[in-house]
Tab-separated table of C-alpha atoms in Angstrom:
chain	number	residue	atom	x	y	z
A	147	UNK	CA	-124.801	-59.154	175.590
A	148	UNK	CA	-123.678	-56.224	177.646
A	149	UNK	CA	-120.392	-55.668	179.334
A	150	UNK	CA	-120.196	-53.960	182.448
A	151	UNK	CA	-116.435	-54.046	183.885
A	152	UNK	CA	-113.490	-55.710	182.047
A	153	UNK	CA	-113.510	-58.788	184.341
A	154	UNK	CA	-117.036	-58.868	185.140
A	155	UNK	CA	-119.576	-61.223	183.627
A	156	UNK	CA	-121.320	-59.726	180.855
A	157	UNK	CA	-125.056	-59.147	180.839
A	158	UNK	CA	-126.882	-61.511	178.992
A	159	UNK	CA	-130.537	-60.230	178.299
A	160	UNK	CA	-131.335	-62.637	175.746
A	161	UNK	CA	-130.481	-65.579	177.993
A	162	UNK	CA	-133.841	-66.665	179.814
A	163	UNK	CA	-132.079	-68.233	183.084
A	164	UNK	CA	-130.000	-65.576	183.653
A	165	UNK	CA	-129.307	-64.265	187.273
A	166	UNK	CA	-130.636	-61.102	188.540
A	167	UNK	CA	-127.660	-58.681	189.229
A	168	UNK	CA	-128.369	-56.441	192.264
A	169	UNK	CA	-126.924	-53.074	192.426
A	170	UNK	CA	-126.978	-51.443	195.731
A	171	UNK	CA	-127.395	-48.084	196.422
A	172	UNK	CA	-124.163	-46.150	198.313
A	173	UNK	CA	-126.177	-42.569	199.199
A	174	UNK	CA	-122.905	-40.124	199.846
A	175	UNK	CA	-125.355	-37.256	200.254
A	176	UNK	CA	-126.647	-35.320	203.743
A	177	UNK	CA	-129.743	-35.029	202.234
A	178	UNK	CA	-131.133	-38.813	200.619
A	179	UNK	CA	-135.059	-39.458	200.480
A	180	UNK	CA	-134.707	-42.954	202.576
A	181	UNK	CA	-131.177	-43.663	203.622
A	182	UNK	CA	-131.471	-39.414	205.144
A	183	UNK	CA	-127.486	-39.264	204.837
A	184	UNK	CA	-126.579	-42.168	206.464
A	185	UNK	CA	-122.749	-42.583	204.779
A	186	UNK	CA	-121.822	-38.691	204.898
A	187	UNK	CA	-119.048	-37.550	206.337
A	188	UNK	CA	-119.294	-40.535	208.799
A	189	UNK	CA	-115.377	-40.946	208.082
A	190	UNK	CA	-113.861	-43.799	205.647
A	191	UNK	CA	-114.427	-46.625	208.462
A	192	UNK	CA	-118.172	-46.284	208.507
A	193	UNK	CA	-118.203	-46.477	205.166
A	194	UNK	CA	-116.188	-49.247	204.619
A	195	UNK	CA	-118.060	-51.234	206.762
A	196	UNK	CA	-121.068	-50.411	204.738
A	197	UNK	CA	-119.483	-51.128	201.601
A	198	UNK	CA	-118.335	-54.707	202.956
A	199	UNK	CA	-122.350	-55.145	204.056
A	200	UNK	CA	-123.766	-54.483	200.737
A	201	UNK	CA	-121.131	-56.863	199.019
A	202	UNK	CA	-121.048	-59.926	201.367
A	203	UNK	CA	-125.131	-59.152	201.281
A	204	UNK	CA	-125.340	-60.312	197.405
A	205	UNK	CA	-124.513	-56.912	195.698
A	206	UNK	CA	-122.219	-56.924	192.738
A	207	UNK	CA	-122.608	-53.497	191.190
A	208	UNK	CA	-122.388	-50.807	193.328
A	209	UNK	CA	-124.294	-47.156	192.549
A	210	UNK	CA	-122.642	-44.280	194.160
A	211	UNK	CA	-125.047	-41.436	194.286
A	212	UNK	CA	-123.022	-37.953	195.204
A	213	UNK	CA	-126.631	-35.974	195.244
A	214	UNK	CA	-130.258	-36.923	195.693
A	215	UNK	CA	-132.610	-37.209	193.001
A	216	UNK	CA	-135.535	-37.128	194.958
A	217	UNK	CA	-138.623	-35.071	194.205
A	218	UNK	CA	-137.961	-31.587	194.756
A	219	UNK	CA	-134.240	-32.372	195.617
A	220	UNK	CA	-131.692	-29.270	195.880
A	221	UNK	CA	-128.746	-29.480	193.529
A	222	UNK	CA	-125.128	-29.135	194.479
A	223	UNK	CA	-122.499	-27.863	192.633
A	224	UNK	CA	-120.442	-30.535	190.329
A	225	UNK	CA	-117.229	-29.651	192.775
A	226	UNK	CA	-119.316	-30.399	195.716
A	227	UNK	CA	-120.686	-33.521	193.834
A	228	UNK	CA	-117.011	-34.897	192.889
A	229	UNK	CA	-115.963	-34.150	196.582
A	230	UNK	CA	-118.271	-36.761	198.007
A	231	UNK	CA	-118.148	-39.464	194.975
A	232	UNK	CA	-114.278	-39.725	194.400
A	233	UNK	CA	-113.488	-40.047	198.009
A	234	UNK	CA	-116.416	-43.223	198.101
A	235	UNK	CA	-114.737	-44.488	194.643
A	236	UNK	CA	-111.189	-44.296	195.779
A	237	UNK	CA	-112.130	-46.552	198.973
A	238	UNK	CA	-113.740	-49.138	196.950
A	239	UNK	CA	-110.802	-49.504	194.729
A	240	UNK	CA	-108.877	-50.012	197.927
A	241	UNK	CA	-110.972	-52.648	199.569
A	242	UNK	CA	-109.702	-56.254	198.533
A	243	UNK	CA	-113.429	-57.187	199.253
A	244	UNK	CA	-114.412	-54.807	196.353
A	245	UNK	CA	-112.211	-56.452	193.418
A	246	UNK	CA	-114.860	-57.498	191.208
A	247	UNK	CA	-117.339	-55.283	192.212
A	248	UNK	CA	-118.819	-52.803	189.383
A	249	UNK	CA	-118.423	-49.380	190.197
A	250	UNK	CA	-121.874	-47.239	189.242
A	251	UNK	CA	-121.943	-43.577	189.104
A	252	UNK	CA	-125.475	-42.040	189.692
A	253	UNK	CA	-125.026	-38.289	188.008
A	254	UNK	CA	-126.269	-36.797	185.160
A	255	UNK	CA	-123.591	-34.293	185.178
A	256	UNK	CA	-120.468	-34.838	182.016
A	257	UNK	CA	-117.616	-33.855	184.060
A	258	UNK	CA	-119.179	-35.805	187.328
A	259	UNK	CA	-119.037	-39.057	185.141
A	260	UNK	CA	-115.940	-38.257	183.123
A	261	UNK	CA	-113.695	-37.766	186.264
A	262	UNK	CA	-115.176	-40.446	187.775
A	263	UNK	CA	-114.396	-42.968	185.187
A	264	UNK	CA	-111.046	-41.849	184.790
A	265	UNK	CA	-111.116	-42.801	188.866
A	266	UNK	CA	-112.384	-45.833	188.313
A	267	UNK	CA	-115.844	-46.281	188.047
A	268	UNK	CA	-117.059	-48.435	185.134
A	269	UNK	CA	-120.600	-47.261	184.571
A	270	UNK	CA	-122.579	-44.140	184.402
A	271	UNK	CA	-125.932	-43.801	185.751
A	272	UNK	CA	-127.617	-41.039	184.650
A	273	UNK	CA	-131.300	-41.024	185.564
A	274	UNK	CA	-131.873	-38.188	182.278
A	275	UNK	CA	-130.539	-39.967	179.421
A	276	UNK	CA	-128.062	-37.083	178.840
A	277	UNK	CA	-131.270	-34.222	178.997
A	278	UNK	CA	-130.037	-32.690	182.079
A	279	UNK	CA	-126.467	-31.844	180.485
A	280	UNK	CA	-126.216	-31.286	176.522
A	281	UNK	CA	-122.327	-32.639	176.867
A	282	UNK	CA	-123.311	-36.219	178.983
A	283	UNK	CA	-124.325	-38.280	175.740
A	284	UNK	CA	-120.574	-37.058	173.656
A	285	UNK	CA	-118.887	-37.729	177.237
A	286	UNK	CA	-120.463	-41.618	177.275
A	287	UNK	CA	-119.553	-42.383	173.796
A	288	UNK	CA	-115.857	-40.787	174.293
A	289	UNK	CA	-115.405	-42.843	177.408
A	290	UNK	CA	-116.275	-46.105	176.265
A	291	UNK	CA	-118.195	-47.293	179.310
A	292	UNK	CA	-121.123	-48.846	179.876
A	293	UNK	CA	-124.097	-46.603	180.985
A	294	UNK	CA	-127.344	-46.485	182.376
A	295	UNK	CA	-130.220	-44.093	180.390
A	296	UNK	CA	-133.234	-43.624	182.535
A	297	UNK	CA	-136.518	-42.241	181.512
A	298	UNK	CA	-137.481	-39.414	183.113
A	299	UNK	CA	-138.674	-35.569	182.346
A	300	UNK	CA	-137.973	-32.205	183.458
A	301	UNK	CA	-136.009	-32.309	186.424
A	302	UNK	CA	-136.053	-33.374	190.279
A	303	UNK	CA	-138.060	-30.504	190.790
A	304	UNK	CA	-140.263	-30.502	187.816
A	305	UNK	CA	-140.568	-33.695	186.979
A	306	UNK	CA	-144.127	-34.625	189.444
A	307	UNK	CA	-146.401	-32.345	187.438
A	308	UNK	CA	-145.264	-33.748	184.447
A	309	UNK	CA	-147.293	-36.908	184.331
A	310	UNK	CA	-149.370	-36.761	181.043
A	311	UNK	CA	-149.221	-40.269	178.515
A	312	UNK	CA	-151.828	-39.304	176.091
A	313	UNK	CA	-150.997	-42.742	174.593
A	314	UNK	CA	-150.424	-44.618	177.855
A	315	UNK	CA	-147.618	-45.053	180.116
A	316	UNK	CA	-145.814	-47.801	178.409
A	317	UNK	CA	-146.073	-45.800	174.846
A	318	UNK	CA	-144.989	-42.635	176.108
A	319	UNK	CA	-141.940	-44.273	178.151
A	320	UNK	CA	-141.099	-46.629	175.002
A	321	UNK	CA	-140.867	-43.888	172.831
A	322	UNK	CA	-139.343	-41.227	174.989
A	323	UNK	CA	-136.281	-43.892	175.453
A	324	UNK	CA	-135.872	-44.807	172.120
A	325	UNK	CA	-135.166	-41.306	171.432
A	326	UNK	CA	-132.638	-40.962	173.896
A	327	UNK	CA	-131.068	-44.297	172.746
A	328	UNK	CA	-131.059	-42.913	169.413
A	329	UNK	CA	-129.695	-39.784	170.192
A	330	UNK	CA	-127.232	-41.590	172.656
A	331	UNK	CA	-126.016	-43.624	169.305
A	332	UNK	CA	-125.782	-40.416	167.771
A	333	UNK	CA	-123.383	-39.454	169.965
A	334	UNK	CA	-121.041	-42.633	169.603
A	335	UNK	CA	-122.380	-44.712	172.247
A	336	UNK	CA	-122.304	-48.643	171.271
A	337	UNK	CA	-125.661	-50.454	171.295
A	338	UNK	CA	-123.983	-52.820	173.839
A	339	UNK	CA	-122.881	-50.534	176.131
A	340	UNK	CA	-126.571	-48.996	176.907
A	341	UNK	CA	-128.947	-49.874	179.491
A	342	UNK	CA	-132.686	-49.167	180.246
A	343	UNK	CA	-134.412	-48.128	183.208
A	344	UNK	CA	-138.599	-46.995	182.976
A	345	UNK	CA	-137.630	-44.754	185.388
A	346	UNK	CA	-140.004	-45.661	188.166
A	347	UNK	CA	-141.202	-42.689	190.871
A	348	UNK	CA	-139.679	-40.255	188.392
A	349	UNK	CA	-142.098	-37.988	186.267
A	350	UNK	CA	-145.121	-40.654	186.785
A	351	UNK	CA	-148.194	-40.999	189.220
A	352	UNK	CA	-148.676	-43.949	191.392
A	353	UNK	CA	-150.967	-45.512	188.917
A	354	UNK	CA	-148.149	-45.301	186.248
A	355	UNK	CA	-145.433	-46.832	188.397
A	356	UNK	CA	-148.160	-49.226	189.121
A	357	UNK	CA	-148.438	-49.735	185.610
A	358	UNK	CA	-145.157	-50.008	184.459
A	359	UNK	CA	-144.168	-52.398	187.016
A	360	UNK	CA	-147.471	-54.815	185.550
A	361	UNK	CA	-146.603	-54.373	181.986
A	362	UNK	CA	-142.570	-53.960	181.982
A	363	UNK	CA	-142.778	-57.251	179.367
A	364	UNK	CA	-144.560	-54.783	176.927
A	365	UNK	CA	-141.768	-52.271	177.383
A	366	UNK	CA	-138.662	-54.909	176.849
A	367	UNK	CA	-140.084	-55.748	173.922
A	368	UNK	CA	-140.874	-52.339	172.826
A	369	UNK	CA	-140.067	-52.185	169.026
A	370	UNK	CA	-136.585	-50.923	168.361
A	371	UNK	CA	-135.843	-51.703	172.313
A	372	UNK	CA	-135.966	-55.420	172.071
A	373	UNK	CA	-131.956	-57.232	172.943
A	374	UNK	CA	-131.196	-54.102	175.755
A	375	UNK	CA	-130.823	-54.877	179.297
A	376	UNK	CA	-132.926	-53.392	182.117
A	377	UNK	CA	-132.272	-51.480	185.015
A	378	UNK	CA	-135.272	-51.162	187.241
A	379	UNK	CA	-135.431	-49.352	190.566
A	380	UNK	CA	-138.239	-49.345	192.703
A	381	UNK	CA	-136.789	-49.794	196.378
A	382	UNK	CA	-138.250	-47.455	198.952
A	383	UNK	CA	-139.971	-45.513	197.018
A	384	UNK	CA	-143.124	-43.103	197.216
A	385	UNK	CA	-145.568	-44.793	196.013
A	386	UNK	CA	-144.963	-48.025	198.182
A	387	UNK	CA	-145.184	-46.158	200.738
A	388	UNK	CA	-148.404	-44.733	200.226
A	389	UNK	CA	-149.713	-48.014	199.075
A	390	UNK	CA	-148.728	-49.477	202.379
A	391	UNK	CA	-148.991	-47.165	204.557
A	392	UNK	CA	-145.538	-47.142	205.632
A	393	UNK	CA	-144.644	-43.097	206.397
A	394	UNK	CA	-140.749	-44.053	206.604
A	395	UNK	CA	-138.736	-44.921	203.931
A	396	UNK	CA	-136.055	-47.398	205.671
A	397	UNK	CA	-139.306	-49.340	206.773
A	398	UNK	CA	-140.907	-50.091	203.273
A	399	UNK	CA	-138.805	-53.148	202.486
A	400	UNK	CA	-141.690	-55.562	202.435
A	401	UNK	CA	-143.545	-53.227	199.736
A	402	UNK	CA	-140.160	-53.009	198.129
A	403	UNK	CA	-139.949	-56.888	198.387
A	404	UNK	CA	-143.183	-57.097	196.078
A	405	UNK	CA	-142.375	-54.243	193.416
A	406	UNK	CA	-138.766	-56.145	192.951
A	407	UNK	CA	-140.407	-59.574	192.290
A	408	UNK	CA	-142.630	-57.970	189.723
A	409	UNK	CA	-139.801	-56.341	187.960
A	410	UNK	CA	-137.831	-59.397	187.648
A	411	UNK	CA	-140.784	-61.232	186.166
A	412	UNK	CA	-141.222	-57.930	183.688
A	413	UNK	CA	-137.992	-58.810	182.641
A	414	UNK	CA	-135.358	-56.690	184.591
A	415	UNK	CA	-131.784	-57.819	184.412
A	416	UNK	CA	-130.942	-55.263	187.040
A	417	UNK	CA	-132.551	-54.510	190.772
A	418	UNK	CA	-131.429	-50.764	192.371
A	419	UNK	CA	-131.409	-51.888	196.143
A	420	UNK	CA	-131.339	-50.226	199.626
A	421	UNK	CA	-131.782	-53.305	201.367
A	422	UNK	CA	-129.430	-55.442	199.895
A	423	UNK	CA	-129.887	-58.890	201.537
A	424	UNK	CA	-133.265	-58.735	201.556
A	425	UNK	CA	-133.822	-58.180	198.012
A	426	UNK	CA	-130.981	-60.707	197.489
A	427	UNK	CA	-133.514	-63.106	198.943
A	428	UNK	CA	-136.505	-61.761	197.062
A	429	UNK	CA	-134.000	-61.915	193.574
A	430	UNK	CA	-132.854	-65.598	194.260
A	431	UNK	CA	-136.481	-66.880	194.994
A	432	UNK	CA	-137.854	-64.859	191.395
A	433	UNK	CA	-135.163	-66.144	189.920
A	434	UNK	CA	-135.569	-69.629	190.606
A	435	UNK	CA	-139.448	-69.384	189.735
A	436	UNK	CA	-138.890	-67.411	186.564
A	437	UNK	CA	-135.909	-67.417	185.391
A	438	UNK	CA	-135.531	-70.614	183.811
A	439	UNK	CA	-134.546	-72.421	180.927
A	440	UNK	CA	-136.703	-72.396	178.093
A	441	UNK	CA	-138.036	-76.135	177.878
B	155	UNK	CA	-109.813	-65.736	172.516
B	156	UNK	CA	-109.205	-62.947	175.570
B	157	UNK	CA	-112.177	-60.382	176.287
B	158	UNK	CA	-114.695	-60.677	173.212
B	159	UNK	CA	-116.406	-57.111	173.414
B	160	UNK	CA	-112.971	-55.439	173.697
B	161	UNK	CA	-111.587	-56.958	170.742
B	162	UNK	CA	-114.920	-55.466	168.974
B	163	UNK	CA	-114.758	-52.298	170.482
B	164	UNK	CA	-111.322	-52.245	169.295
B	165	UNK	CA	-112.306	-53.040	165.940
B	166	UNK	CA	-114.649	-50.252	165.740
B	167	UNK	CA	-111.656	-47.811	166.718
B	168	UNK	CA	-109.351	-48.916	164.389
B	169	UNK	CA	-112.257	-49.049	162.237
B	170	UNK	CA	-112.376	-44.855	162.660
B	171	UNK	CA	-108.977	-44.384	163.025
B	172	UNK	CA	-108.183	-43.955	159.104
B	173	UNK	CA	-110.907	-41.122	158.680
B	174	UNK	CA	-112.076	-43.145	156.413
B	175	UNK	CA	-115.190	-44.932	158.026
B	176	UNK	CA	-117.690	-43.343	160.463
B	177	UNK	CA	-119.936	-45.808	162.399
B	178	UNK	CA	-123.330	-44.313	162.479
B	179	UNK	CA	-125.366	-47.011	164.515
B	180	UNK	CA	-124.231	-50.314	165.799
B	181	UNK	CA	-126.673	-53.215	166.860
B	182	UNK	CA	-126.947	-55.275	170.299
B	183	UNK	CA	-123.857	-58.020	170.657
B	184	UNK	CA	-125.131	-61.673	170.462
B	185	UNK	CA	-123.539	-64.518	171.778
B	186	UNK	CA	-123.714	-67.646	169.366
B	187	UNK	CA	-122.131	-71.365	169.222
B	188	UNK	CA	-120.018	-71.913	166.665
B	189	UNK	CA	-121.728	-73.370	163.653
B	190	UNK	CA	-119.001	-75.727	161.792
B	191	UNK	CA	-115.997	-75.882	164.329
B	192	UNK	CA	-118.173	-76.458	167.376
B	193	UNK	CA	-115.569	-77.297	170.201
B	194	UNK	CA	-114.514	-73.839	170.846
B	195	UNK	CA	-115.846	-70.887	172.547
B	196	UNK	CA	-118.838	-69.057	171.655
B	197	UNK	CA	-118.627	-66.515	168.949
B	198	UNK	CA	-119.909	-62.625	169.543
B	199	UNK	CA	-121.821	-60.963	166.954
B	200	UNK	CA	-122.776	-57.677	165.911
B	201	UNK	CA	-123.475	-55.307	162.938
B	202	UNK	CA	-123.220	-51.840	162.143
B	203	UNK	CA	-124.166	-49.475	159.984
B	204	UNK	CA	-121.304	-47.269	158.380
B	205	UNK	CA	-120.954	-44.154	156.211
B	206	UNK	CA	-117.901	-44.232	154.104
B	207	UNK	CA	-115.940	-42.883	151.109
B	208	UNK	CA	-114.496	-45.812	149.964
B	209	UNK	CA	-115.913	-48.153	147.172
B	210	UNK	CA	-116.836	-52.175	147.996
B	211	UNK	CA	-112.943	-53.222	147.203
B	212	UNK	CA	-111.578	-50.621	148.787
B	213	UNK	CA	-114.092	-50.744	152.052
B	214	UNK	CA	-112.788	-54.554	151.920
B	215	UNK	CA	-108.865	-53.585	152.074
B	216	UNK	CA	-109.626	-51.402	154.583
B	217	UNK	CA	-111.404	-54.245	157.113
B	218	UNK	CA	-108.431	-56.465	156.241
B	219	UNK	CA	-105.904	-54.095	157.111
B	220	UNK	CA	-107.609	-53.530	160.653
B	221	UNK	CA	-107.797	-57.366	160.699
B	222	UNK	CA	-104.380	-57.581	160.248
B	223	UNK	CA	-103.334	-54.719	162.490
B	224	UNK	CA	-105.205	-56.345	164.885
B	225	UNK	CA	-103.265	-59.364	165.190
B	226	UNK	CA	-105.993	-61.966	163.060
B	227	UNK	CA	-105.122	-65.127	164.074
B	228	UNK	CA	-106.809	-67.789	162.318
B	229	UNK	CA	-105.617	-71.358	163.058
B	230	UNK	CA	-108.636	-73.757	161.584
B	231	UNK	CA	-110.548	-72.796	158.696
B	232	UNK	CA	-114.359	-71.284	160.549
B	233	UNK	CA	-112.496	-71.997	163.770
B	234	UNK	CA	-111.199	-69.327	166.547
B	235	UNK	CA	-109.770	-66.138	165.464
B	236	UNK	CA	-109.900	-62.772	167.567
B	237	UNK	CA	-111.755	-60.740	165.357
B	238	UNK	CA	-113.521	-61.346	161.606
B	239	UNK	CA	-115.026	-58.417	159.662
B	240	UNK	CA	-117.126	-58.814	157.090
B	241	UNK	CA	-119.524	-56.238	154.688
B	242	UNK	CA	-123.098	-57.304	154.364
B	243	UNK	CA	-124.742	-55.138	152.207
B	244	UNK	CA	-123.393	-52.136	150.411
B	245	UNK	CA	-126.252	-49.757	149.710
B	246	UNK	CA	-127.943	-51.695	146.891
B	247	UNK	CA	-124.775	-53.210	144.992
B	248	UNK	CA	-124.561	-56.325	143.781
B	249	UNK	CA	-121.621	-57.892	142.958
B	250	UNK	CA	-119.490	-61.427	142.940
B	251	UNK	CA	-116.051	-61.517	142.560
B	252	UNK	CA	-113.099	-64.304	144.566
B	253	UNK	CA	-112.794	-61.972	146.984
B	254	UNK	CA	-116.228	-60.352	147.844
B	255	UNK	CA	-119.614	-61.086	147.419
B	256	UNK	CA	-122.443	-58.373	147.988
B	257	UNK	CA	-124.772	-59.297	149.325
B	258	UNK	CA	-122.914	-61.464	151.722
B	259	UNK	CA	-123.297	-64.842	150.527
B	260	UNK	CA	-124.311	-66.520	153.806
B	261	UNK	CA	-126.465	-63.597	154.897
B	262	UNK	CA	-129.549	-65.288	155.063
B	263	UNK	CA	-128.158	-68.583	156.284
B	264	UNK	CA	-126.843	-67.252	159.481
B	265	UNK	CA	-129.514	-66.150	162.760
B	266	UNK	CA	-126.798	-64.355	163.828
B	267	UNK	CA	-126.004	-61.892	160.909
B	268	UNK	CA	-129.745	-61.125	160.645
B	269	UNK	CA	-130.383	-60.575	163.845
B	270	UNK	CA	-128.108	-57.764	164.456
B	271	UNK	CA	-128.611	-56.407	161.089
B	272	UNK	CA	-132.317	-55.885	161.690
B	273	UNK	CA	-131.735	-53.673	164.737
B	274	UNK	CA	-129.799	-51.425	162.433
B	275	UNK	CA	-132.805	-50.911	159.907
C-alpha cells in the first residue's frame, strides 16, 4: 500500500477491485507538445477555472508540469521552472475545491521538487528516476514524499535514438527500473513511497509503446517489481497519433481512449490525463469490467 | 489507530535517530486483517533490512525504547496498538530466551511477515 497525501486514500496495488486514480495533467509551460501552452501566463482566473474542470471532471491527483518533456524539448532554467510551478501550487492550495486533491510535481530537477514540497506539493514526478540530476534520488528520500520514477534514457533530446532492447522491451524496461528503484532505496527512499511508470513515448519506438502497453502484466510482475504501484501515461501521445492518423494532439482522445483501457487492464493504478472526463469515462467503464473482486 | 504509514515512517526515524541503526532496504507495506483480535482495524505490515552495531539484546532494547518513545499503547493482548517492532532474523543466530526468539517464532506462520521479508532478499 502506497500513500500519496496525508489525508488521501492510500494506493492499494495488491487489491484487485481497486479504482483507477486519474491524474491530470496542469501544462504551466509556453511551449507543451498537445496542450501548446494553454495555462501560461493566462492570469490566476484562467487557471483556476481549469483547475476546477479537471477536479469536478474525476481528477484527484493533479501533475503540474513547469517545462515540457517532449521530444527534442528546450530546457529552462530551474528559476524559470519554480516561477511557473509555485505560482500554479500556491493557487491550488487556495482553492477550497482543491482540499483533497494530490499535488504532483513533474521535474526531474532536486531543488524544483524540494521547494516545491516544502510549498506543498506531495509527490514528485520525475520522468528520469533521479538520472537527469545526481542530487534528485538523496532529495526524495530526505523529503519523505511519495514519488514517481519513470523509465526513460538519455534526455528529451536524446532519448528517440536510443531505442535498442537487445532482450526485448519489457526486459530492458524491467531491469532498467529496478536499478533505479534500487538505487532510489539506496538513497533512503521507502519501498512504499515509490511508484512505476514504463515510461511510454519516452526512449521507445512505436512498436515498443505498442508493446508495453500489450504486455504491462509481464512488467508488474517483473521479479523484484511485484507489490509497486503503476503510473502509466499514454494520453496524446506520438505514436497514437500516427497510428490514427490524427496530426493534432488535442484531437487524439479517442486513440488515447484505447491506450488508457489497455493500461488499466495491464495493471496501472494510475492514468496521466489531458482529457480528464473523458478518460474518467474510459477509467470507470475498465474498471467495472476488470477491476473486480477476485471470485 | 491515526495514519498507519506515518506511524511507520516514524518508526523508521526514530529507528535512525540513535546512530545506532541504518535502514538499508525496506519492503512494500501490506495491509492485513487482524488474525486473533479480529474486530479492529486492519493491521500494516512491512520489513526491513538493517545494518547495526548492536547485538540481538541490545537491537531488542533499542526497538522497545522507540516503542515506548513512541507512545505504544497496547490495550488487548494481539489487539490495537500504534506501532509493534519486532526482529526476524539476525544474520544466522539462533537463539531462545523469555524475551527474544531468533528466528522469530511465528515467522513462518504469518503471510504477512513473509511476504515483506521476501522483497528484502
Amino acid at each position: 500500500m502506497s500513500p500519496l497525501a496525508a489525508g488521501q486514500p492510500n494506493i492499494t496495488a495488491y487489491q484487485k477491485d481497486r479504482e483507477t486514480r486519474i491524474m491530470s495533467i496542469l501544462n504551466v509551460t509556453p511551449d507543451s507538445f498537445s496542450d501548446g501552452g494553454e495555462n501560461f501566463n493566462n492570469g490566476e482566473a484562467t487557471l483556476a477555472k481549469t483547475i476546477r474542470s479537471h477536479i469536478s471532471a474525476g481528477a484527484t491527483i493533479l501533475d503540474i508540469g513547469g517545462q515540457s518533456t517532449r521530444p527534442g524539448a528546450v530546457q529552462v532554467s530551474a528559476n524559470e521552472e519554480l516561477d511557473r510551478i509555485l505560482p500554479a501550487v500556491d493557487l491550488i492550495k487556495r482553492l477550497p475545491e482543491a482540499n483533497n486533491i494530490v499535488i504532483s510535481i513533474d521535474t526531474y530537477r532536486a531543488d524544483v521538487a524540494e521547494e516545491s514540497i516544502k510549498a506543498g506539493a506531495h509527490i514528485i514526478n520525475d520522468v528520469s528516476a533521479g538520472l537527469m540530476d545526481d542530487n534528485m534520488l538523496p532529495t526524495m528520500g530526505k523529503l519523505g514524499c511519495t514519488v514517481c520514477l519513470m523509465h526513460m534514457r538519455g534526455t528529451p533530446e536524446t532519448m528517440s535514438k536510443l531505442t535498442s532492447y537487445p532482450d526485448g522491451v519489457i526486459e530492458g524496461v524491467g531491469r532498467e527500473l529496478l536499478e533505479r528503484v534500487r538505487v532510489a532505496e539506496a538513497a533512503g527512499v521507502r519501498r512504499w513511497r515509490i511508484i512505476l511508470d514504463p515510461g511510454i513515448g519516452f526512449a521507445k519506438t512505436q512498436e515498443q509503446n505498442l508493446e508495453l502497453l500489450r504486455r504491462l502484466e509481464e512488467l508488474v510482475q517483473f521479479p523484484g517489481l511485484q507489490g509497486f504501484p503503476w503510473l502509466v501515461g499514454t494520453s496524446r501521445k506520438t505514436f497514437i497519433g500516427k497510428i490514427t492518423g490524427v496530426q493534432e494532439a488535442k484531437d487524439r482522445t479517442w486513440g488515447t481512449a484505447a491506450a488508457i483501457a489497455a493500461a488499466i487492464k495491464g495493471g496501472s493504478d494510475i492514468v496521466r490525463v489531458h482529457d480528464v472526463a473523458e478518460m474518467t469515462q474510459v477509467a470507470k467503464m475498465a474498471d467495472a469490467i476488470w477491476r473486480i473482486k477476485e471470485p | 489507530m491515526g495514519d498507519r504509514v506515518a506511524m511507520i515512517e516514524q518508526a523508521c526515524k526514530e529507528m535512525e535517530a540513535s546512530g545506532k541503526i541504518k535502514i538499508l532496504r525496506t519492503s512494500s507495506l501490506w495491509e492485513t486483517k487482524a488474525m486473533y483480535v479480529v474486530d479492529q482495524d486492519m493491521f500494516v505490515n512491512g520489513a526491513c533490512e538493517i545494518e547495526t552495531t548492536l547485538g540481538p539484546m541490545h537491537l531488542l532494547d533499542e526497538l522497545q525504547a522507540v516503542e515506548n518513545r513512541m507512545g505504544r499503547v497496547k490495550v488487548i493482548d494481539k489487539g490495537p496498538r500504534n506501532i509493534d517492532l519486532d526482529i526476524l532474523l539476525y544474520e544466522d543466530v539462533t537463539m531462545k530466551n523469555e524475551r527474544l526468539q531468533l528466528p522469530h517464532a511465528l515467522m513462518l506462520e504469518r503471510e504477512f511477515v513473509l511476504r515483506p521479508l521476501c522483497e528484502c532478499v
